[in-house]
Coordinates of N, CA, C and O in Angstrom, one line a residue:
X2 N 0.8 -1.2 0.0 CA 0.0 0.0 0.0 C 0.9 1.3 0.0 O 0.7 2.1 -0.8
X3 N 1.6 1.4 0.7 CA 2.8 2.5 1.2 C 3.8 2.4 -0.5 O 4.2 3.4 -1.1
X4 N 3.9 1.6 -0.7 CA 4.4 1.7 -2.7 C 3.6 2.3 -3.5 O 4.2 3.0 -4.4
X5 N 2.6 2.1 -3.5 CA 0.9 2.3 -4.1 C 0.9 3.7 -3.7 O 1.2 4.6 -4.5
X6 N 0.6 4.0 -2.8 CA 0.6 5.6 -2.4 C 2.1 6.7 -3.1 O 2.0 7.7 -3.7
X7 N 3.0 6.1 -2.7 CA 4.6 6.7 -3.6 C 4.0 7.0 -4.7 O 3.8 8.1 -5.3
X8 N 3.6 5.9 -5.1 CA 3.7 5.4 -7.1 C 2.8 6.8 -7.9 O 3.1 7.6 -8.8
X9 N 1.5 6.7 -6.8 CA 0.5 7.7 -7.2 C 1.0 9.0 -7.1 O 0.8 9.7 -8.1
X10 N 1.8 9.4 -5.9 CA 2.2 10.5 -5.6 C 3.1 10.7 -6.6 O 2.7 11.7 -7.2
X11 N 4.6 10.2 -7.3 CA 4.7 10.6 -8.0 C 4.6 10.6 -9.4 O 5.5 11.1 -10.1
X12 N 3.5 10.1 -9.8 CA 2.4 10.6 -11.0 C 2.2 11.6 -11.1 O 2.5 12.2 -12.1
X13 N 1.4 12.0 -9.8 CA 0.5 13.3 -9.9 C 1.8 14.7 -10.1 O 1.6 15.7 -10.7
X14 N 3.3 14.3 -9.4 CA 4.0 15.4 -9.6 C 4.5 15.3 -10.6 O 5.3 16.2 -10.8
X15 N 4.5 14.4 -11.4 CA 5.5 14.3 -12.9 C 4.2 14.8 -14.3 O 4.4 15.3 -15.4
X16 N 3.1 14.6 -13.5 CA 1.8 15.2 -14.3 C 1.7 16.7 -14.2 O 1.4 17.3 -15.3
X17 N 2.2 17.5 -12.8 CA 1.6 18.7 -12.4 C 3.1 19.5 -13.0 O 3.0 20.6 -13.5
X18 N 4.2 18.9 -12.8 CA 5.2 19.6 -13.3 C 5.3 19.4 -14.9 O 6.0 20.1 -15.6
X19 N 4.4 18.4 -15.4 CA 4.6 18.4 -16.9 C 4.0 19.9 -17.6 O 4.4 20.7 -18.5
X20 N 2.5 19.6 -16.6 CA 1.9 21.3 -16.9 C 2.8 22.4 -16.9 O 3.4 23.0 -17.8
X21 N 2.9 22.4 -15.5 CA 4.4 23.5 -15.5 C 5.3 23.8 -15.8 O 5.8 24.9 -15.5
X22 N 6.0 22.7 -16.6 CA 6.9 23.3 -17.7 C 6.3 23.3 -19.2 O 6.9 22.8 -20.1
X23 N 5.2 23.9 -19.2 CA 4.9 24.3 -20.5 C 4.9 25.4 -20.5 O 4.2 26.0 -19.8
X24 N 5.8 26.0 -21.3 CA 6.2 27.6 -22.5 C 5.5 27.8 -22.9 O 5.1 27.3 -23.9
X25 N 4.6 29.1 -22.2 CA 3.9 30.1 -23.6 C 4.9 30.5 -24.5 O 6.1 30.3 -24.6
X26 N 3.8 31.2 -25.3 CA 4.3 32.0 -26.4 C 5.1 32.9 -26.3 O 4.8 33.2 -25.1
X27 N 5.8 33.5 -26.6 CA 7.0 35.2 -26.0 C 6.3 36.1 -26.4 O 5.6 35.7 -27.3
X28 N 6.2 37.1 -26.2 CA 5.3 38.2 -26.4 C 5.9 38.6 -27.6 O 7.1 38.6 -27.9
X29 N 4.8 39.0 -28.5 CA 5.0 39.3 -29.9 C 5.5 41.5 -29.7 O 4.8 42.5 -29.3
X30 N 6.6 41.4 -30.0 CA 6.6 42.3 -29.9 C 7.1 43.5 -31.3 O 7.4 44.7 -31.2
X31 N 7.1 42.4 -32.5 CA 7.4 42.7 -33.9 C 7.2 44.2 -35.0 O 7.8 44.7 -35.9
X32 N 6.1 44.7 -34.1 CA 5.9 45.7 -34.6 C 6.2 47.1 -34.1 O 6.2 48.2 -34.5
X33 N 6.6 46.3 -32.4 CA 7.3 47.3 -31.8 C 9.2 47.8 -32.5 O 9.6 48.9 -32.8
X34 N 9.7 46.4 -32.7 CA 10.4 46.3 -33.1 C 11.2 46.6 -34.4 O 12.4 46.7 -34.7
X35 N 10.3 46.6 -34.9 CA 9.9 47.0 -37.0 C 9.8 48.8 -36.4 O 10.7 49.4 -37.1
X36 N 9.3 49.5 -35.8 CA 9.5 51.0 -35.7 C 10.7 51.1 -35.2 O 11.5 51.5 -36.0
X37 N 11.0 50.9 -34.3 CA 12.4 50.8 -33.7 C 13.6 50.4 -34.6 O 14.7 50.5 -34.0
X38 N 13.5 49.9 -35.8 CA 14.6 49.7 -36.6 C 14.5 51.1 -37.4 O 15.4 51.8 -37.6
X39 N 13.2 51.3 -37.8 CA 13.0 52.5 -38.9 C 13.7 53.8 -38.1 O 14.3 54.6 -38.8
X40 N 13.7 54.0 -36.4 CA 13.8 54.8 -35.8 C 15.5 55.0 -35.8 O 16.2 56.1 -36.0
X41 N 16.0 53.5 -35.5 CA 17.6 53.4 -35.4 C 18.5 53.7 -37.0 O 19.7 54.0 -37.0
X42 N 17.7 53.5 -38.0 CA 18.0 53.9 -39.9 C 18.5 55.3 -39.8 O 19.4 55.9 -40.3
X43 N 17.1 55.8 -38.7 CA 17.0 57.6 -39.1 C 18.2 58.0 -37.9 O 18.6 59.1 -38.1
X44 N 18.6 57.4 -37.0 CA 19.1 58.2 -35.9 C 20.7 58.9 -36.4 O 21.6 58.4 -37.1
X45 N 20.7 60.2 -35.8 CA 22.0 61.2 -36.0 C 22.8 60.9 -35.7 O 23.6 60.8 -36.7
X46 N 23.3 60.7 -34.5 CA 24.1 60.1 -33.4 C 24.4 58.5 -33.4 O 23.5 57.7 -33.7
X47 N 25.8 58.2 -33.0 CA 25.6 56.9 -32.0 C 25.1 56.8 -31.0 O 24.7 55.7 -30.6
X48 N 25.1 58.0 -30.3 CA 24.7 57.7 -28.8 C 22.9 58.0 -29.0 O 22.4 57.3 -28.2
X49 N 22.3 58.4 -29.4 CA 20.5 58.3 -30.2 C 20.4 56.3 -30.5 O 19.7 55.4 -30.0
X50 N 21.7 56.6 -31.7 CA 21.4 54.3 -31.6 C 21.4 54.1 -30.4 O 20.4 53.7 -29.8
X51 N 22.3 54.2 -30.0 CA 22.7 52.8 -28.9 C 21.3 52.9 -28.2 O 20.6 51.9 -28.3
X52 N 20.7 54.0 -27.4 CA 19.9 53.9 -26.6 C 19.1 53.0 -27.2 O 18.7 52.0 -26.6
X53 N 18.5 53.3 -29.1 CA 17.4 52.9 -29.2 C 17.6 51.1 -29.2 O 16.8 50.2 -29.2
X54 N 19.4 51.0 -29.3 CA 18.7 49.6 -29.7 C 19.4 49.2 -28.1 O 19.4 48.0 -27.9
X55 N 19.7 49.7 -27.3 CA 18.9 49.2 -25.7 C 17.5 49.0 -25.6 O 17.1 47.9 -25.1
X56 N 16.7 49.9 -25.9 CA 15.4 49.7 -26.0 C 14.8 47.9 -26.8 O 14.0 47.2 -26.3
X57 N 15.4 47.6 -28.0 CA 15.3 46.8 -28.8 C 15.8 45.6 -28.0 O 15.5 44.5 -28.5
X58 N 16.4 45.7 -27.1 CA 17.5 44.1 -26.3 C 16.0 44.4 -25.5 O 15.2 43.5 -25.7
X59 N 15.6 45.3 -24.7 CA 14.9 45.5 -23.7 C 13.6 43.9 -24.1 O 13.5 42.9 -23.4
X60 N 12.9 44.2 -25.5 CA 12.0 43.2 -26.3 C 12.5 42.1 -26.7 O 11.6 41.3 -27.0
X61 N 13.9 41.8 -27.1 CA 14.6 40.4 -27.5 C 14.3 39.7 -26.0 O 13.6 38.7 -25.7
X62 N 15.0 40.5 -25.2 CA 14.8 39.9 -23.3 C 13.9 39.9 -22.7 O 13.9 39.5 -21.6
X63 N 12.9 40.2 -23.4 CA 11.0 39.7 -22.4 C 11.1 38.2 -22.7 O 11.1 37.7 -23.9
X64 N 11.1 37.7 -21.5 CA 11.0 36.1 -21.8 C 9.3 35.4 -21.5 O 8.5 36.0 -20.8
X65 N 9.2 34.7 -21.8 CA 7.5 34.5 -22.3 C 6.7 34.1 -21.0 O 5.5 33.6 -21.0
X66 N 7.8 34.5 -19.5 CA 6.9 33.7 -18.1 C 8.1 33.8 -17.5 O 9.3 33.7 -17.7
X67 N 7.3 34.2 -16.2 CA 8.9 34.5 -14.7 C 9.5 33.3 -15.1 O 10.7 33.6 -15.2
X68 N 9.4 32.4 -15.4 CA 10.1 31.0 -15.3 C 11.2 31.4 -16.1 O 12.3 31.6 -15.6
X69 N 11.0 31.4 -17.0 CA 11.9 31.4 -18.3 C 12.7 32.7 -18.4 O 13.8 32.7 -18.9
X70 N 11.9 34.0 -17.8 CA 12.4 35.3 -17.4 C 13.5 34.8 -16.2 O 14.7 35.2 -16.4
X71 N 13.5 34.4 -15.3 CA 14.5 33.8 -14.6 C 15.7 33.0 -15.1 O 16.8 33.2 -14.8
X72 N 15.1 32.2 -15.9 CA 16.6 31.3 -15.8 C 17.2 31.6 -17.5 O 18.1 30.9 -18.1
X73 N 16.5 32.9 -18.1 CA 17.5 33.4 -18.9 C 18.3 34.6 -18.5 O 19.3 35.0 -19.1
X74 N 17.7 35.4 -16.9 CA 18.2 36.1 -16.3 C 19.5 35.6 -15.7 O 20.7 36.0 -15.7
X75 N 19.0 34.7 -15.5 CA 20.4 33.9 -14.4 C 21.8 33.6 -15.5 O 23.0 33.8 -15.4
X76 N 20.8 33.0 -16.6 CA 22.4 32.8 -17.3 C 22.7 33.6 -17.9 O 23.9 33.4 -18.3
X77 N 22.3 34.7 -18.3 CA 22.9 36.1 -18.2 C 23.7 36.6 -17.5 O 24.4 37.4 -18.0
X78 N 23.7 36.3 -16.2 CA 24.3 36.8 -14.9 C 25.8 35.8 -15.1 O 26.9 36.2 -15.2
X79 N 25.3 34.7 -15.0 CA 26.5 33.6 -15.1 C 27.3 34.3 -16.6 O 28.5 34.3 -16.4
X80 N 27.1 34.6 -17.5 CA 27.8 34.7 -18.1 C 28.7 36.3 -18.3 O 29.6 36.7 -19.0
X81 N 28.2 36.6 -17.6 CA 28.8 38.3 -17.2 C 29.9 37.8 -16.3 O 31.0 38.3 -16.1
X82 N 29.3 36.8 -15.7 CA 30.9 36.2 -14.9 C 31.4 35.7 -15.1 O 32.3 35.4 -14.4
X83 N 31.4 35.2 -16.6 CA 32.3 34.3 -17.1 C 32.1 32.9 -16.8 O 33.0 32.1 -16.8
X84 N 30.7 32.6 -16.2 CA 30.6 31.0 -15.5 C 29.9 30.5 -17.1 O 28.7 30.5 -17.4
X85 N 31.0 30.1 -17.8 CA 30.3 30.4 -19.2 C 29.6 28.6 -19.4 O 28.7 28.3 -20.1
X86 N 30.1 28.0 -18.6 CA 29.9 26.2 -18.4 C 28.0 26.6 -17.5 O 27.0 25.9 -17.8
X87 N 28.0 27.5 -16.6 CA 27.1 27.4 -15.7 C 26.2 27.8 -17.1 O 25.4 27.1 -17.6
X88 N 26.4 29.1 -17.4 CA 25.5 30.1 -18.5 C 24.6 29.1 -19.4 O 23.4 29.1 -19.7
X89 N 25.5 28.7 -19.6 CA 25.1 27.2 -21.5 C 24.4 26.2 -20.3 O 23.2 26.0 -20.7
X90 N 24.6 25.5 -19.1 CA 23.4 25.0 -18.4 C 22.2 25.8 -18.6 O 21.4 25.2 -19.4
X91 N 21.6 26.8 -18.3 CA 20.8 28.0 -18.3 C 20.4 27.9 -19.3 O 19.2 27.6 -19.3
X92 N 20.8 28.1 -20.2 CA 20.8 28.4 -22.2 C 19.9 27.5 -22.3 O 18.7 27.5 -22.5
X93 N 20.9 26.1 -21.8 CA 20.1 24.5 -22.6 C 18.9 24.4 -22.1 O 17.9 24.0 -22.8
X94 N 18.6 24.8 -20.6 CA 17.6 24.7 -19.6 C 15.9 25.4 -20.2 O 14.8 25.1 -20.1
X95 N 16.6 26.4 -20.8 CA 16.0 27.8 -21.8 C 15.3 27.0 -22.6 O 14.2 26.6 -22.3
X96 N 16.0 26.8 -24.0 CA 16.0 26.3 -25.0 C 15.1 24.9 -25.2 O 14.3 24.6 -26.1
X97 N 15.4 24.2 -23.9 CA 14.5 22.7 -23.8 C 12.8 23.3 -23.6 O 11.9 23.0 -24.3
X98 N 12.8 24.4 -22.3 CA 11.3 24.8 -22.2 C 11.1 26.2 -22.6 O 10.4 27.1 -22.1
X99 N 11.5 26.3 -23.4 CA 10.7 27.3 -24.3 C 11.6 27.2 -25.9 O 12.5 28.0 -26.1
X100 N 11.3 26.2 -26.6 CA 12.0 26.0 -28.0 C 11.6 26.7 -28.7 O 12.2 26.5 -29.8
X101 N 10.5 27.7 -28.9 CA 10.2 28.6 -29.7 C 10.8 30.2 -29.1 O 11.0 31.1 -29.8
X102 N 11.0 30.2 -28.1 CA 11.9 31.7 -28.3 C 13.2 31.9 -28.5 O 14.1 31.3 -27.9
X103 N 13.4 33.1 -29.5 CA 14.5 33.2 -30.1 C 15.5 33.2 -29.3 O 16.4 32.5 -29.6
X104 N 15.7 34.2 -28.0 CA 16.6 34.9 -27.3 C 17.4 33.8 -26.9 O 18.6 33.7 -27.2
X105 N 16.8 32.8 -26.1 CA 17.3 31.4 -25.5 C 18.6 30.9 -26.4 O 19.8 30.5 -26.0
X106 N 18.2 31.0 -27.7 CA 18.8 30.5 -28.5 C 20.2 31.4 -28.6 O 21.3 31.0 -28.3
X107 N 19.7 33.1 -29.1 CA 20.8 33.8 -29.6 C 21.7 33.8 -28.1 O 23.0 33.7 -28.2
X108 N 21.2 34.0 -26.6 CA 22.2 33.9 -25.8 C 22.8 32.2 -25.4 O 23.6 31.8 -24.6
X109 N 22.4 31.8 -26.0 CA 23.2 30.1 -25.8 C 24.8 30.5 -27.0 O 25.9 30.5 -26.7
X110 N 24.0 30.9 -28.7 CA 25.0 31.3 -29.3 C 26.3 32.1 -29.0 O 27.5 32.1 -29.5
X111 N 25.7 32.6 -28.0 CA 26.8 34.0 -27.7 C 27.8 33.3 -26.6 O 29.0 33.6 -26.4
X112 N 27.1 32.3 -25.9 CA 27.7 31.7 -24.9 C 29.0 31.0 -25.8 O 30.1 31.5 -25.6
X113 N 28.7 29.8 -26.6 CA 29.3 28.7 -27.4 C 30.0 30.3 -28.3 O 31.1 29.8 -28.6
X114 N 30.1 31.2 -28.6 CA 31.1 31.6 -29.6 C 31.9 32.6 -28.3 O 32.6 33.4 -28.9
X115 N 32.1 32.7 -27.1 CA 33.1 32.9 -26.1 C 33.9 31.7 -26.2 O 35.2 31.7 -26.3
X116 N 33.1 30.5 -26.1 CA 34.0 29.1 -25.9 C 34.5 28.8 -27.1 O 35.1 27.8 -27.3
X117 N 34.4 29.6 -28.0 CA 35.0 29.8 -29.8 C 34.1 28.6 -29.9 O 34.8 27.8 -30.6
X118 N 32.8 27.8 -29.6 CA 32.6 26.7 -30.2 C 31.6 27.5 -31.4 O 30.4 27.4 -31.4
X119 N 32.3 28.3 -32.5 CA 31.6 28.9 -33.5 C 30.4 28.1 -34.7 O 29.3 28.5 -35.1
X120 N 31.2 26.6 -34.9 CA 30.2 26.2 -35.2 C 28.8 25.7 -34.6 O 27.7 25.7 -35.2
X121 N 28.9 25.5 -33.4 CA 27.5 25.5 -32.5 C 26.9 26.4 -32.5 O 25.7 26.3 -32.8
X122 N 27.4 27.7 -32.2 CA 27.4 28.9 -32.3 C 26.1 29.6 -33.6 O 25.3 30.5 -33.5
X123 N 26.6 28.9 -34.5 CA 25.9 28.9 -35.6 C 24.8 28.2 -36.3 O 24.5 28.3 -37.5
X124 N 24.4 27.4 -35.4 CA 23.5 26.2 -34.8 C 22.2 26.7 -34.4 O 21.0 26.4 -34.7
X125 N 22.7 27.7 -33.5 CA 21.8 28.3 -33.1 C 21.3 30.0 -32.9 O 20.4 30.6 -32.3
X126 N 22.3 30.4 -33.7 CA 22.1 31.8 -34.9 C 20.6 31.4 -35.7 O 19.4 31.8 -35.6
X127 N 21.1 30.7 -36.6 CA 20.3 29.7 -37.3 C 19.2 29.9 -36.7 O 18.5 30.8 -37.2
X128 N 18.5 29.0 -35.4 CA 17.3 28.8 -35.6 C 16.7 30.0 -34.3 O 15.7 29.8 -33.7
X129 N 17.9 31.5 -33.8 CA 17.3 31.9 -33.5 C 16.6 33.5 -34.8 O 15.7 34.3 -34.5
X130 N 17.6 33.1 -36.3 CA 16.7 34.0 -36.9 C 15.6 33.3 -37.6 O 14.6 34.0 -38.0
X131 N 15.7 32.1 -37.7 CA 14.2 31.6 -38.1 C 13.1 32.3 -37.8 O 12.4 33.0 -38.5
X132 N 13.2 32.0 -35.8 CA 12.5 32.8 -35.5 C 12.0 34.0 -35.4 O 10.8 34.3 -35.4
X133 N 13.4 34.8 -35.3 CA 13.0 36.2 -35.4 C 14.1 37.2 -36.8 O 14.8 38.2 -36.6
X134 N 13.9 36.6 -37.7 CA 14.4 37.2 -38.7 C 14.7 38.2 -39.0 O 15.5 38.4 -40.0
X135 N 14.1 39.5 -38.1 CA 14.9 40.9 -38.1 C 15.9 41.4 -36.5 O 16.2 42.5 -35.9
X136 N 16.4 39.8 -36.2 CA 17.2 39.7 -34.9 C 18.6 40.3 -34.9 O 19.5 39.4 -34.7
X137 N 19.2 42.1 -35.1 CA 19.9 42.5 -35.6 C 21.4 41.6 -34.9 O 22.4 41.3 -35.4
X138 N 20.7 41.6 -33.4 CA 22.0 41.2 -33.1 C 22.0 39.7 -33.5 O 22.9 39.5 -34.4
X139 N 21.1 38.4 -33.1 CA 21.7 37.4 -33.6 C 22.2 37.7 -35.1 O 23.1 37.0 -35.4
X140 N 21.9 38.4 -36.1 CA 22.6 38.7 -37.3 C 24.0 38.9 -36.9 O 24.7 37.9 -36.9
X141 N 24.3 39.7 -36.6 CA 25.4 40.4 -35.9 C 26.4 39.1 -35.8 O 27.4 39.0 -36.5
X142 N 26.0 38.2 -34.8 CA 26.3 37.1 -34.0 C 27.3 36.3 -35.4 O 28.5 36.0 -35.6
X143 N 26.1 36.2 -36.3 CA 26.8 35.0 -36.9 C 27.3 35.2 -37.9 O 27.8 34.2 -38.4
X144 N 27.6 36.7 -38.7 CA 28.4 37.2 -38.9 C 29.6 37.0 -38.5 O 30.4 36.6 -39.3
X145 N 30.0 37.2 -37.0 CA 31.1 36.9 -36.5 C 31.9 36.2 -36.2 O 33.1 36.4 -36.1
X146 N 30.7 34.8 -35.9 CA 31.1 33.4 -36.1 C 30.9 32.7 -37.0 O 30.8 31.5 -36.8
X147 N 30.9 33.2 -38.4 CA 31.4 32.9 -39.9 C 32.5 33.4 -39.9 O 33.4 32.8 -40.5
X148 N 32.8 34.7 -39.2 CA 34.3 35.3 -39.2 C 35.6 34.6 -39.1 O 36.6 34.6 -39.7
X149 N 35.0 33.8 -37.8 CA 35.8 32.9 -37.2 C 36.4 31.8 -37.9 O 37.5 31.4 -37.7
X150 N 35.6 31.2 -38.6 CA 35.3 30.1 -39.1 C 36.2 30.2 -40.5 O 36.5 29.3 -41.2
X151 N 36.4 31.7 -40.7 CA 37.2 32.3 -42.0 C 36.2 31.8 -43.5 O 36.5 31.3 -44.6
X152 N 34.7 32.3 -42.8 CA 33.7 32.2 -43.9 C 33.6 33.7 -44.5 O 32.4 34.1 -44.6
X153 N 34.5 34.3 -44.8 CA 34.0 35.5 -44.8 C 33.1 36.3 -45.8 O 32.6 37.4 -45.5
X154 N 32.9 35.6 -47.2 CA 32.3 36.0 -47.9 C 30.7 36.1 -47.1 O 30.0 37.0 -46.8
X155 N 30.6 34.5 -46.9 CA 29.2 34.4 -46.2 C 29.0 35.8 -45.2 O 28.2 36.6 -45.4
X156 N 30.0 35.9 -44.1 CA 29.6 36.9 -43.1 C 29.8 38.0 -43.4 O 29.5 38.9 -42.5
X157 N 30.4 38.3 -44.7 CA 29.9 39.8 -45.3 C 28.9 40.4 -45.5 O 28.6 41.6 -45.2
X158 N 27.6 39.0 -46.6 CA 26.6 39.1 -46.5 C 25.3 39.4 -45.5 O 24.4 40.2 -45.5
X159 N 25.8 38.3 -44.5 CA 24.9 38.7 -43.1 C 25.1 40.1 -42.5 O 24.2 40.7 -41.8
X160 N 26.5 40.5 -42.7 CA 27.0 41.8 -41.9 C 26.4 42.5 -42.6 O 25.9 43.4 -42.0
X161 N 25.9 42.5 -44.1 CA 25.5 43.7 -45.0 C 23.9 44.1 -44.1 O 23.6 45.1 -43.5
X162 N 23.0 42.6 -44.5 CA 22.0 42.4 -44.2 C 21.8 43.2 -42.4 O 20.9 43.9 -42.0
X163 N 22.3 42.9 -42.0 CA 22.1 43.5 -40.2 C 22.7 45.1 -40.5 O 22.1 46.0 -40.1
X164 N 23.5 45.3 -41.1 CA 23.7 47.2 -41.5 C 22.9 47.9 -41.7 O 22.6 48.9 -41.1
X165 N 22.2 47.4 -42.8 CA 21.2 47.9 -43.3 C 19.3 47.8 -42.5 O 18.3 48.4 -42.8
X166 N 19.5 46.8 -41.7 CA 18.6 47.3 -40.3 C 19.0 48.1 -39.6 O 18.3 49.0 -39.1
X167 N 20.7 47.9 -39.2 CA 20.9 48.9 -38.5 C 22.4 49.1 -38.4 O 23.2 48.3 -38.2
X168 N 22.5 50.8 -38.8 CA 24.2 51.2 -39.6 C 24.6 51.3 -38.8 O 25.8 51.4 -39.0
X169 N 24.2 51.3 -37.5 CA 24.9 51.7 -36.2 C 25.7 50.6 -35.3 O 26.3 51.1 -34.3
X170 N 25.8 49.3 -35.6 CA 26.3 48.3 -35.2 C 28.0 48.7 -35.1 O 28.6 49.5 -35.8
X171 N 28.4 47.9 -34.1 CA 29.8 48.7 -33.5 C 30.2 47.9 -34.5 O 31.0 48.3 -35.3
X172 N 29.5 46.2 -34.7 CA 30.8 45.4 -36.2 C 30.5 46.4 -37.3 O 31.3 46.0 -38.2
X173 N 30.0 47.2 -37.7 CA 29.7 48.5 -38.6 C 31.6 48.6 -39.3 O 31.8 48.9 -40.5
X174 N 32.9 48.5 -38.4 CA 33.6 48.8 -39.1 C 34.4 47.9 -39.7 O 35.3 48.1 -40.5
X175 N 33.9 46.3 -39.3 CA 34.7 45.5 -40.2 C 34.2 45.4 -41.3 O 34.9 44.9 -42.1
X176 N 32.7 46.0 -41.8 CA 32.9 45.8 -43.2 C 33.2 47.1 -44.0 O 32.8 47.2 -45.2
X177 N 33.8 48.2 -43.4 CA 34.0 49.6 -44.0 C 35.6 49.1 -44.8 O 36.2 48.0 -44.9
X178 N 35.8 50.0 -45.2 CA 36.9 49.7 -46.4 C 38.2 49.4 -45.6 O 38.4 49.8 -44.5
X179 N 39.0 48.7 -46.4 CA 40.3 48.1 -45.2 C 39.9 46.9 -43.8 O 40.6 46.3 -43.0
X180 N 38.8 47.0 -44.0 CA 38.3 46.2 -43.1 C 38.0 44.6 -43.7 O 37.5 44.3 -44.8
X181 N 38.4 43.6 -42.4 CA 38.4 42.0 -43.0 C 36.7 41.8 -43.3 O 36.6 40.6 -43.1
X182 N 35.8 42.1 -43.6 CA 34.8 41.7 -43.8 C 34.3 42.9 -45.0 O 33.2 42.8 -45.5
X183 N 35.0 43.7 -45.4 CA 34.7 44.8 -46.5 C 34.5 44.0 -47.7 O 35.3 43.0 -48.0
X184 N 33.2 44.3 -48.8 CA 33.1 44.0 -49.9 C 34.1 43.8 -51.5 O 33.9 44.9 -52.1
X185 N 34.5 43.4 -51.7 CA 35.4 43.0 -52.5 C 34.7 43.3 -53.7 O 33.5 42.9 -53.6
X186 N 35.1 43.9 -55.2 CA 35.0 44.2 -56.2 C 33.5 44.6 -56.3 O 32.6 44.3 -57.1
X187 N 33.5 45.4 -55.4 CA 32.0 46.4 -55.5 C 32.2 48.2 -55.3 O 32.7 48.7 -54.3
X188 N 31.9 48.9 -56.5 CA 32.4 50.2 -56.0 C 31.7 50.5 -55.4 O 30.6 49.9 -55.3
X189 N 32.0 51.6 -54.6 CA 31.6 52.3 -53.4 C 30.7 53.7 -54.0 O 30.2 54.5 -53.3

């Protein structure tokens, strides 16, 4: 009986926690996002960008539930500390319960291209612009880690592609002239 009672018990918690790790949706925040690029095209300044595309991380980082708002917070934190083994726990933790948001993805990337694992890195570039396709920074990202990888034709293209959302990106000067990611046999 006292087995019987366990067994049930944990049912009901591998039942109640299955509920509870289900991932909503991430807040759609696309069209917030879509003005905020047109806004960062027009801006005068660097310092007018940056703020705006602070504003823009502000909506990549809404995570879709405290849950997931936490443990992409956390490995954020871990990775400001360099606990880059702890961070990519967090990432995977992310990624497993909520596989539809992008951010999970592009900060797992960022994680794996500190550990130069660029091709992983690019793994999940990949399916964080699936998601979010005008994701300047995962653009940015995998640009960088094509860099690495000494893909550079490819990551010129992506570098063009994220410029032209937004000219203000600090990688903005590797593809300026003299620069390793500069267009080759295109006049200016």
């Amino acid at each position: 009986m006292r087995h019987l009672a366990a067994f049930m018990l944990s049912c009901l918690a591998a039942t109640s926690s299955a509920v509870a790790e289900t991932c909503p949706m991430a807040p759609d925040h696309s069209a917030r996002l879509d003005a905020l690029i047109v806004e960062i095209q027009r801006a005068p300044t660097e310092a007018q960008a940056r703020q705006i595309s602070n504003q823009m991380w502000e909506f990549w980082a809404d995570a879709p539930n405290e849950q997931s708002q936490a443990i992409l917070d956390r490995g954020m934190s871990k990775r400001a500390a360099w606990d880059l083994l702890g961070a990519l726990e967090d990432f995977n933790r992310l990624v497993a319960y909520c596989p539809d948001y992008a951010e999970g993805y592009n900060q797992r990337a960022f994680v794996n291209f500190l550990r130069q694992d660029f091709a992983m890195a690019l793994v999940d570039l990949d399916r964080a612009l699936t998601l979010s396709p005008r994701h300047v920074a995962a653009m940015s990202g995998k640009a960088l880690s094509l860099m690495a990888l000494g893909r550079t034709d490819e990551a010129s293209l992506i570098l063009d592609e994220a410029l032209e959302l937004n000219p203000w990106l600090p990688e903005r000067n590797l593809a300026a002239p003299g620069g390793p990611l500069e267009r080759k046999g295109q006049d200016i």
